[in-house]
Amino acid sequence: MAAWEIACRQLKVPGYLVPAPSAIWADVTQKYGLIAGHTVATMRTVLLGFAASIIISLPLAVVIVSTPLLANTIYPLLVLTQSIPKVALAPVLVVLLGTNEMPRVVITFLVAFFPLVLAIATGLNGVPAELIELGRVCRAGRWQELVRIRLPYAIPFIFSGLKAAITLSVVGAVVAEFVNADRGLGYLIVTSTAFFQVATAWAALIVLSIIGIVLFQVVVIVERVFFPWALSSSS
Amino acid sequence: MIAFEAAWKVFEARSGELTTAVADISLDIAKNEFVCLVGPSGCGKSTLLRLAAGLLLPDRGSVSIGGERVREPRSDTGIVFQSPTLLPWATILDNVLFPAKMMGVASPEIQERAKALLKLVGLEGLERRFPRELSGGMQQRAGICRALIHNPAVLLMDEPFGALDALTREELTIELLRIWTTQPKTILFVTHSIPEAVMLADRVVVMSAHPGRVAEVLRVDLPRPRSFQMESADEFHRCTQRVRQLIFGDRTLQAA
């Protein structure tokens, strides 16, 4: 931080290229309400997209694991959704879904869910054969096997997927806001750079990275508090 | 109690190649008998155990327990695996109770039984611990308790002491015999330790590989209760020698 500040002052870097931290801070304090409003909007998109990722990835992974035939049809489709550039997809989705929250959440979801599906499927499939045999010997049905053995076993995998997904949710939300939004930090970056308010853009950037770090830490803490056994068995 | 009648099991490899795991196995195990399966790797001893467990079904012939054909895992069998296979997210007590919960027979009496079993194997006071907090030997003890929780008539053990160090192994051998004396069961025990088989069993079933067949069934005439002092008995030597002979054939087992 100090080095950045000094470098900006000594080298007389123009503020419209790289603003000094003090300039960014001044901007933040001045436009506090504005930035807070955009932050809330972005958080909303991030969390909705993240929630959608969880809600859709979990059953999807279960289906992939339980029926090899369906897995063979679903996997190519999933890969297809990943190979389409989301920035290119966003305008099409806006036409399709309207200029509201929906396309932004969908984009966020599309960016975030793939590693989560992979992680959950890997976890569900990675259960040692003996644990599955134990379930069978205990006359557990498929549902019990899933809920009592496979899902708990997959918890460490699910959390590594969640960590990837939450980070990508932030990326996805910003991408969506670039294309279509009247609010949000992504929108703020686009509009402020357009008006050479570079300090504001930098402020938004910093807030975004803070959001990313904080949400990631929340996932880490949830894992540590609710699934302490998962940490020791995975590390 | 357990009867194999001309049982065959064939596995198909991914390449489509067929391997006969066990061929034409006929074996009768009496009620409360302790039978050990010994043989080189690939002789199908684990397959035989899984046939008895109902985890596999024979391609030909039949396997029955108590006169009933085994078509699926039965509630009167318990199984112990080579690794303790405890659920890492559950406490020791919950692990022991797992089969009872799965079978929908969890009750206060079962809880008491679980605690009594844990006490029997020296895990008293560790009920609330998690598996990772226990040593390998303690985990396997809990695994044995889990197999016994629903008081099965048949106990199937797949190299249960194979992953343990030699000292823990001897300790658990004696412990298992003690449990078996207080709670008689029909035990089918897979091992590749010849002395272990002879020490434990009423009869040792020696198997040969490719395909897995019963080479010979050997009766061990050592008195009960057994102890490791018996390792110096003539009968112990006769049995271990005979098993070695059957497994290694006429190849002399002398270092040059």
mmCIF file with all atom_site columns, N, CA and C in Angstrom, chain B residues 17-59:
data_model
loop_
_atom_site.group_PDB
_atom_site.id
_atom_site.type_symbol
_atom_site.label_atom_id
_atom_site.label_alt_id
_atom_site.label_comp_id
_atom_site.label_asym_id
_atom_site.label_entity_id
_atom_site.label_seq_id
_atom_site.pdbx_PDB_ins_code
_atom_site.Cartn_x
_atom_site.Cartn_y
_atom_site.Cartn_z
_atom_site.occupancy
_atom_site.B_iso_or_equiv
_atom_site.pdbx_formal_charge
_atom_site.auth_seq_id
_atom_site.auth_comp_id
_atom_site.auth_asym_id
_atom_site.auth_atom_id
_atom_site.pdbx_PDB_model_num
ATOM 1   N N  . GLU B 1 17 ? -12.763 -60.266 -20.761 1.00 0.00 ? 17 GLU B N  1
ATOM 2   C CA . GLU B 1 17 ? -12.135 -61.531 -20.384 1.00 0.00 ? 17 GLU B CA 1
ATOM 3   C C  . GLU B 1 17 ? -12.812 -62.086 -19.126 1.00 0.00 ? 17 GLU B C  1
ATOM 4   N N  . LEU B 1 18 ? -13.060 -63.385 -19.113 1.00 0.00 ? 18 LEU B N  1
ATOM 5   C CA . LEU B 1 18 ? -13.723 -63.989 -17.967 1.00 0.00 ? 18 LEU B CA 1
ATOM 6   C C  . LEU B 1 18 ? -12.690 -64.630 -17.038 1.00 0.00 ? 18 LEU B C  1
ATOM 7   N N  . THR B 1 19 ? -12.849 -64.368 -15.742 1.00 0.00 ? 19 THR B N  1
ATOM 8   C CA . THR B 1 19 ? -11.966 -65.003 -14.768 1.00 0.00 ? 19 THR B CA 1
ATOM 9   C C  . THR B 1 19 ? -12.837 -65.764 -13.784 1.00 0.00 ? 19 THR B C  1
ATOM 10  N N  . THR B 1 20 ? -12.494 -67.012 -13.578 1.00 0.00 ? 20 THR B N  1
ATOM 11  C CA . THR B 1 20 ? -13.231 -67.792 -12.590 1.00 0.00 ? 20 THR B CA 1
ATOM 12  C C  . THR B 1 20 ? -12.601 -67.532 -11.229 1.00 0.00 ? 20 THR B C  1
ATOM 13  N N  . ALA B 1 21 ? -13.358 -66.835 -10.369 1.00 0.00 ? 21 ALA B N  1
ATOM 14  C CA . ALA B 1 21 ? -12.824 -66.493 -9.048  1.00 0.00 ? 21 ALA B CA 1
ATOM 15  C C  . ALA B 1 21 ? -12.874 -67.699 -8.124  1.00 0.00 ? 21 ALA B C  1
ATOM 16  N N  . VAL B 1 22 ? -14.009 -68.329 -8.063  1.00 0.00 ? 22 VAL B N  1
ATOM 17  C CA . VAL B 1 22 ? -14.109 -69.576 -7.300  1.00 0.00 ? 22 VAL B CA 1
ATOM 18  C C  . VAL B 1 22 ? -14.843 -70.611 -8.142  1.00 0.00 ? 22 VAL B C  1
ATOM 19  N N  . ALA B 1 23 ? -14.359 -71.835 -8.059  1.00 0.00 ? 23 ALA B N  1
ATOM 20  C CA . ALA B 1 23 ? -14.915 -72.900 -8.884  1.00 0.00 ? 23 ALA B CA 1
ATOM 21  C C  . ALA B 1 23 ? -15.372 -74.067 -8.024  1.00 0.00 ? 23 ALA B C  1
ATOM 22  N N  . ASP B 1 24 ? -16.620 -74.402 -8.176  1.00 0.00 ? 24 ASP B N  1
ATOM 23  C CA . ASP B 1 24 ? -17.139 -75.637 -7.600  1.00 0.00 ? 24 ASP B CA 1
ATOM 24  C C  . ASP B 1 24 ? -16.829 -75.768 -6.108  1.00 0.00 ? 24 ASP B C  1
ATOM 25  N N  . ILE B 1 25 ? -17.187 -74.745 -5.356  1.00 0.00 ? 25 ILE B N  1
ATOM 26  C CA . ILE B 1 25 ? -16.906 -74.768 -3.916  1.00 0.00 ? 25 ILE B CA 1
ATOM 27  C C  . ILE B 1 25 ? -18.062 -75.438 -3.179  1.00 0.00 ? 25 ILE B C  1
ATOM 28  N N  . SER B 1 26 ? -17.730 -76.479 -2.474  1.00 0.00 ? 26 SER B N  1
ATOM 29  C CA . SER B 1 26 ? -18.711 -77.097 -1.588  1.00 0.00 ? 26 SER B CA 1
ATOM 30  C C  . SER B 1 26 ? -18.133 -77.136 -0.192  1.00 0.00 ? 26 SER B C  1
ATOM 31  N N  . LEU B 1 27 ? -18.873 -76.561 0.727   1.00 0.00 ? 27 LEU B N  1
ATOM 32  C CA . LEU B 1 27 ? -18.329 -76.427 2.077   1.00 0.00 ? 27 LEU B CA 1
ATOM 33  C C  . LEU B 1 27 ? -19.499 -76.272 3.034   1.00 0.00 ? 27 LEU B C  1
ATOM 34  N N  . ASP B 1 28 ? -19.425 -77.034 4.130   1.00 0.00 ? 28 ASP B N  1
ATOM 35  C CA . ASP B 1 28 ? -20.466 -76.926 5.151   1.00 0.00 ? 28 ASP B CA 1
ATOM 36  C C  . ASP B 1 28 ? -19.853 -76.415 6.434   1.00 0.00 ? 28 ASP B C  1
ATOM 37  N N  . ILE B 1 29 ? -20.405 -75.348 6.970   1.00 0.00 ? 29 ILE B N  1
ATOM 38  C CA . ILE B 1 29 ? -19.879 -74.811 8.220   1.00 0.00 ? 29 ILE B CA 1
ATOM 39  C C  . ILE B 1 29 ? -20.961 -74.976 9.280   1.00 0.00 ? 29 ILE B C  1
ATOM 40  N N  . ALA B 1 30 ? -20.582 -75.629 10.369  1.00 0.00 ? 30 ALA B N  1
ATOM 41  C CA . ALA B 1 30 ? -21.569 -75.933 11.408  1.00 0.00 ? 30 ALA B CA 1
ATOM 42  C C  . ALA B 1 30 ? -21.887 -74.694 12.231  1.00 0.00 ? 30 ALA B C  1
ATOM 43  N N  . LYS B 1 31 ? -22.990 -74.747 12.950  1.00 0.00 ? 31 LYS B N  1
ATOM 44  C CA . LYS B 1 31 ? -23.390 -73.644 13.814  1.00 0.00 ? 31 LYS B CA 1
ATOM 45  C C  . LYS B 1 31 ? -22.320 -73.421 14.886  1.00 0.00 ? 31 LYS B C  1
ATOM 46  N N  . ASN B 1 32 ? -21.975 -72.173 15.086  1.00 0.00 ? 32 ASN B N  1
ATOM 47  C CA . ASN B 1 32 ? -20.976 -71.758 16.075  1.00 0.00 ? 32 ASN B CA 1
ATOM 48  C C  . ASN B 1 32 ? -19.583 -72.319 15.819  1.00 0.00 ? 32 ASN B C  1
ATOM 49  N N  . GLU B 1 33 ? -19.347 -72.715 14.599  1.00 0.00 ? 33 GLU B N  1
ATOM 50  C CA . GLU B 1 33 ? -18.018 -73.181 14.249  1.00 0.00 ? 33 GLU B CA 1
ATOM 51  C C  . GLU B 1 33 ? -17.159 -71.983 13.833  1.00 0.00 ? 33 GLU B C  1
ATOM 52  N N  . PHE B 1 34 ? -15.848 -72.106 14.074  1.00 0.00 ? 34 PHE B N  1
ATOM 53  C CA . PHE B 1 34 ? -14.911 -71.059 13.670  1.00 0.00 ? 34 PHE B CA 1
ATOM 54  C C  . PHE B 1 34 ? -14.098 -71.620 12.516  1.00 0.00 ? 34 PHE B C  1
ATOM 55  N N  . VAL B 1 35 ? -14.317 -71.075 11.326  1.00 0.00 ? 35 VAL B N  1
ATOM 56  C CA . VAL B 1 35 ? -13.624 -71.584 10.145  1.00 0.00 ? 35 VAL B CA 1
ATOM 57  C C  . VAL B 1 35 ? -12.771 -70.484 9.537   1.00 0.00 ? 35 VAL B C  1
ATOM 58  N N  . CYS B 1 36 ? -11.504 -70.813 9.259   1.00 0.00 ? 36 CYS B N  1
ATOM 59  C CA . CYS B 1 36 ? -10.620 -69.854 8.615   1.00 0.00 ? 36 CYS B CA 1
ATOM 60  C C  . CYS B 1 36 ? -10.374 -70.261 7.178   1.00 0.00 ? 36 CYS B C  1
ATOM 61  N N  . LEU B 1 37 ? -10.368 -69.266 6.296   1.00 0.00 ? 37 LEU B N  1
ATOM 62  C CA . LEU B 1 37 ? -10.029 -69.490 4.892   1.00 0.00 ? 37 LEU B CA 1
ATOM 63  C C  . LEU B 1 37 ? -8.620  -68.969 4.666   1.00 0.00 ? 37 LEU B C  1
ATOM 64  N N  . VAL B 1 38 ? -7.736  -69.846 4.217   1.00 0.00 ? 38 VAL B N  1
ATOM 65  C CA . VAL B 1 38 ? -6.355  -69.428 3.936   1.00 0.00 ? 38 VAL B CA 1
ATOM 66  C C  . VAL B 1 38 ? -6.035  -69.784 2.497   1.00 0.00 ? 38 VAL B C  1
ATOM 67  N N  . GLY B 1 39 ? -5.202  -68.974 1.897   1.00 0.00 ? 39 GLY B N  1
ATOM 68  C CA . GLY B 1 39 ? -4.776  -69.301 0.537   1.00 0.00 ? 39 GLY B CA 1
ATOM 69  C C  . GLY B 1 39 ? -3.985  -68.170 -0.050  1.00 0.00 ? 39 GLY B C  1
ATOM 70  N N  . PRO B 1 40 ? -3.310  -68.432 -1.144  1.00 0.00 ? 40 PRO B N  1
ATOM 71  C CA . PRO B 1 40 ? -2.531  -67.377 -1.789  1.00 0.00 ? 40 PRO B CA 1
ATOM 72  C C  . PRO B 1 40 ? -3.460  -66.296 -2.329  1.00 0.00 ? 40 PRO B C  1
ATOM 73  N N  . SER B 1 41 ? -2.911  -65.134 -2.627  1.00 0.00 ? 41 SER B N  1
ATOM 74  C CA . SER B 1 41 ? -3.799  -64.085 -3.144  1.00 0.00 ? 41 SER B CA 1
ATOM 75  C C  . SER B 1 41 ? -4.332  -64.530 -4.506  1.00 0.00 ? 41 SER B C  1
ATOM 76  N N  . GLY B 1 42 ? -5.578  -64.174 -4.756  1.00 0.00 ? 42 GLY B N  1
ATOM 77  C CA . GLY B 1 42 ? -6.214  -64.588 -6.000  1.00 0.00 ? 42 GLY B CA 1
ATOM 78  C C  . GLY B 1 42 ? -6.871  -65.959 -5.905  1.00 0.00 ? 42 GLY B C  1
ATOM 79  N N  . CYS B 1 43 ? -6.964  -66.502 -4.675  1.00 0.00 ? 43 CYS B N  1
ATOM 80  C CA . CYS B 1 43 ? -7.579  -67.822 -4.553  1.00 0.00 ? 43 CYS B CA 1
ATOM 81  C C  . CYS B 1 43 ? -9.077  -67.708 -4.325  1.00 0.00 ? 43 CYS B C  1
ATOM 82  N N  . GLY B 1 44 ? -9.582  -66.490 -4.258  1.00 0.00 ? 44 GLY B N  1
ATOM 83  C CA . GLY B 1 44 ? -11.030 -66.325 -4.165  1.00 0.00 ? 44 GLY B CA 1
ATOM 84  C C  . GLY B 1 44 ? -11.586 -66.398 -2.753  1.00 0.00 ? 44 GLY B C  1
ATOM 85  N N  . LYS B 1 45 ? -10.702 -66.232 -1.746  1.00 0.00 ? 45 LYS B N  1
ATOM 86  C CA . LYS B 1 45 ? -11.233 -66.322 -0.384  1.00 0.00 ? 45 LYS B CA 1
ATOM 87  C C  . LYS B 1 45 ? -12.153 -65.161 -0.041  1.00 0.00 ? 45 LYS B C  1
ATOM 88  N N  . SER B 1 46 ? -11.794 -63.972 -0.528  1.00 0.00 ? 46 SER B N  1
ATOM 89  C CA . SER B 1 46 ? -12.686 -62.831 -0.289  1.00 0.00 ? 46 SER B CA 1
ATOM 90  C C  . SER B 1 46 ? -13.996 -62.974 -1.066  1.00 0.00 ? 46 SER B C  1
ATOM 91  N N  . THR B 1 47 ? -13.901 -63.554 -2.258  1.00 0.00 ? 47 THR B N  1
ATOM 92  C CA . THR B 1 47 ? -15.111 -63.797 -3.047  1.00 0.00 ? 47 THR B CA 1
ATOM 93  C C  . THR B 1 47 ? -16.060 -64.726 -2.292  1.00 0.00 ? 47 THR B C  1
ATOM 94  N N  . LEU B 1 48 ? -15.462 -65.769 -1.711  1.00 0.00 ? 48 LEU B N  1
ATOM 95  C CA . LEU B 1 48 ? -16.261 -66.732 -0.957  1.00 0.00 ? 48 LEU B CA 1
ATOM 96  C C  . LEU B 1 48 ? -16.985 -66.044 0.196   1.00 0.00 ? 48 LEU B C  1
ATOM 97  N N  . LEU B 1 49 ? -16.252 -65.168 0.885   1.00 0.00 ? 49 LEU B N  1
ATOM 98  C CA . LEU B 1 49 ? -16.830 -64.422 2.003   1.00 0.00 ? 49 LEU B CA 1
ATOM 99  C C  . LEU B 1 49 ? -17.983 -63.532 1.529   1.00 0.00 ? 49 LEU B C  1
ATOM 100 N N  . ARG B 1 50 ? -17.778 -62.888 0.368   1.00 0.00 ? 50 ARG B N  1
ATOM 101 C CA . ARG B 1 50 ? -18.815 -61.998 -0.158  1.00 0.00 ? 50 ARG B CA 1
ATOM 102 C C  . ARG B 1 50 ? -20.028 -62.771 -0.663  1.00 0.00 ? 50 ARG B C  1
ATOM 103 N N  . LEU B 1 51 ? -19.801 -64.010 -1.073  1.00 0.00 ? 51 LEU B N  1
ATOM 104 C CA . LEU B 1 51 ? -20.941 -64.858 -1.438  1.00 0.00 ? 51 LEU B CA 1
ATOM 105 C C  . LEU B 1 51 ? -21.766 -65.166 -0.190  1.00 0.00 ? 51 LEU B C  1
ATOM 106 N N  . ALA B 1 52 ? -21.067 -65.455 0.905   1.00 0.00 ? 52 ALA B N  1
ATOM 107 C CA . ALA B 1 52 ? -21.776 -65.750 2.161   1.00 0.00 ? 52 ALA B CA 1
ATOM 108 C C  . ALA B 1 52 ? -22.497 -64.505 2.665   1.00 0.00 ? 52 ALA B C  1
ATOM 109 N N  . ALA B 1 53 ? -21.904 -63.333 2.404   1.00 0.00 ? 53 ALA B N  1
ATOM 110 C CA . ALA B 1 53 ? -22.495 -62.073 2.881   1.00 0.00 ? 53 ALA B CA 1
ATOM 111 C C  . ALA B 1 53 ? -23.688 -61.646 2.035   1.00 0.00 ? 53 ALA B C  1
ATOM 112 N N  . GLY B 1 54 ? -23.837 -62.266 0.879   1.00 0.00 ? 54 GLY B N  1
ATOM 113 C CA . GLY B 1 54 ? -24.916 -61.862 -0.014  1.00 0.00 ? 54 GLY B CA 1
ATOM 114 C C  . GLY B 1 54 ? -24.556 -60.626 -0.819  1.00 0.00 ? 54 GLY B C  1
ATOM 115 N N  . LEU B 1 55 ? -23.285 -60.228 -0.760  1.00 0.00 ? 55 LEU B N  1
ATOM 116 C CA . LEU B 1 55 ? -22.835 -59.076 -1.554  1.00 0.00 ? 55 LEU B CA 1
ATOM 117 C C  . LEU B 1 55 ? -22.621 -59.503 -3.001  1.00 0.00 ? 55 LEU B C  1
ATOM 118 N N  . LEU B 1 56 ? -22.331 -60.791 -3.180  1.00 0.00 ? 56 LEU B N  1
ATOM 119 C CA . LEU B 1 56 ? -22.215 -61.369 -4.523  1.00 0.00 ? 56 LEU B CA 1
ATOM 120 C C  . LEU B 1 56 ? -23.138 -62.569 -4.571  1.00 0.00 ? 56 LEU B C  1
ATOM 121 N N  . LEU B 1 57 ? -23.626 -62.868 -5.764  1.00 0.00 ? 57 LEU B N  1
ATOM 122 C CA . LEU B 1 57 ? -24.441 -64.068 -5.924  1.00 0.00 ? 57 LEU B CA 1
ATOM 123 C C  . LEU B 1 57 ? -23.678 -65.054 -6.803  1.00 0.00 ? 57 LEU B C  1
ATOM 124 N N  . PRO B 1 58 ? -23.759 -66.345 -6.475  1.00 0.00 ? 58 PRO B N  1
ATOM 125 C CA . PRO B 1 58 ? -23.019 -67.319 -7.277  1.00 0.00 ? 58 PRO B CA 1
ATOM 126 C C  . PRO B 1 58 ? -23.617 -67.442 -8.682  1.00 0.00 ? 58 PRO B C  1
ATOM 127 N N  . ASP B 1 59 ? -22.738 -67.694 -9.672  1.00 0.00 ? 59 ASP B N  1
ATOM 128 C CA . ASP B 1 59 ? -23.234 -67.886 -11.032 1.00 0.00 ? 59 ASP B CA 1
ATOM 129 C C  . ASP B 1 59 ? -23.814 -69.290 -11.203 1.00 0.00 ? 59 ASP B C  1
#
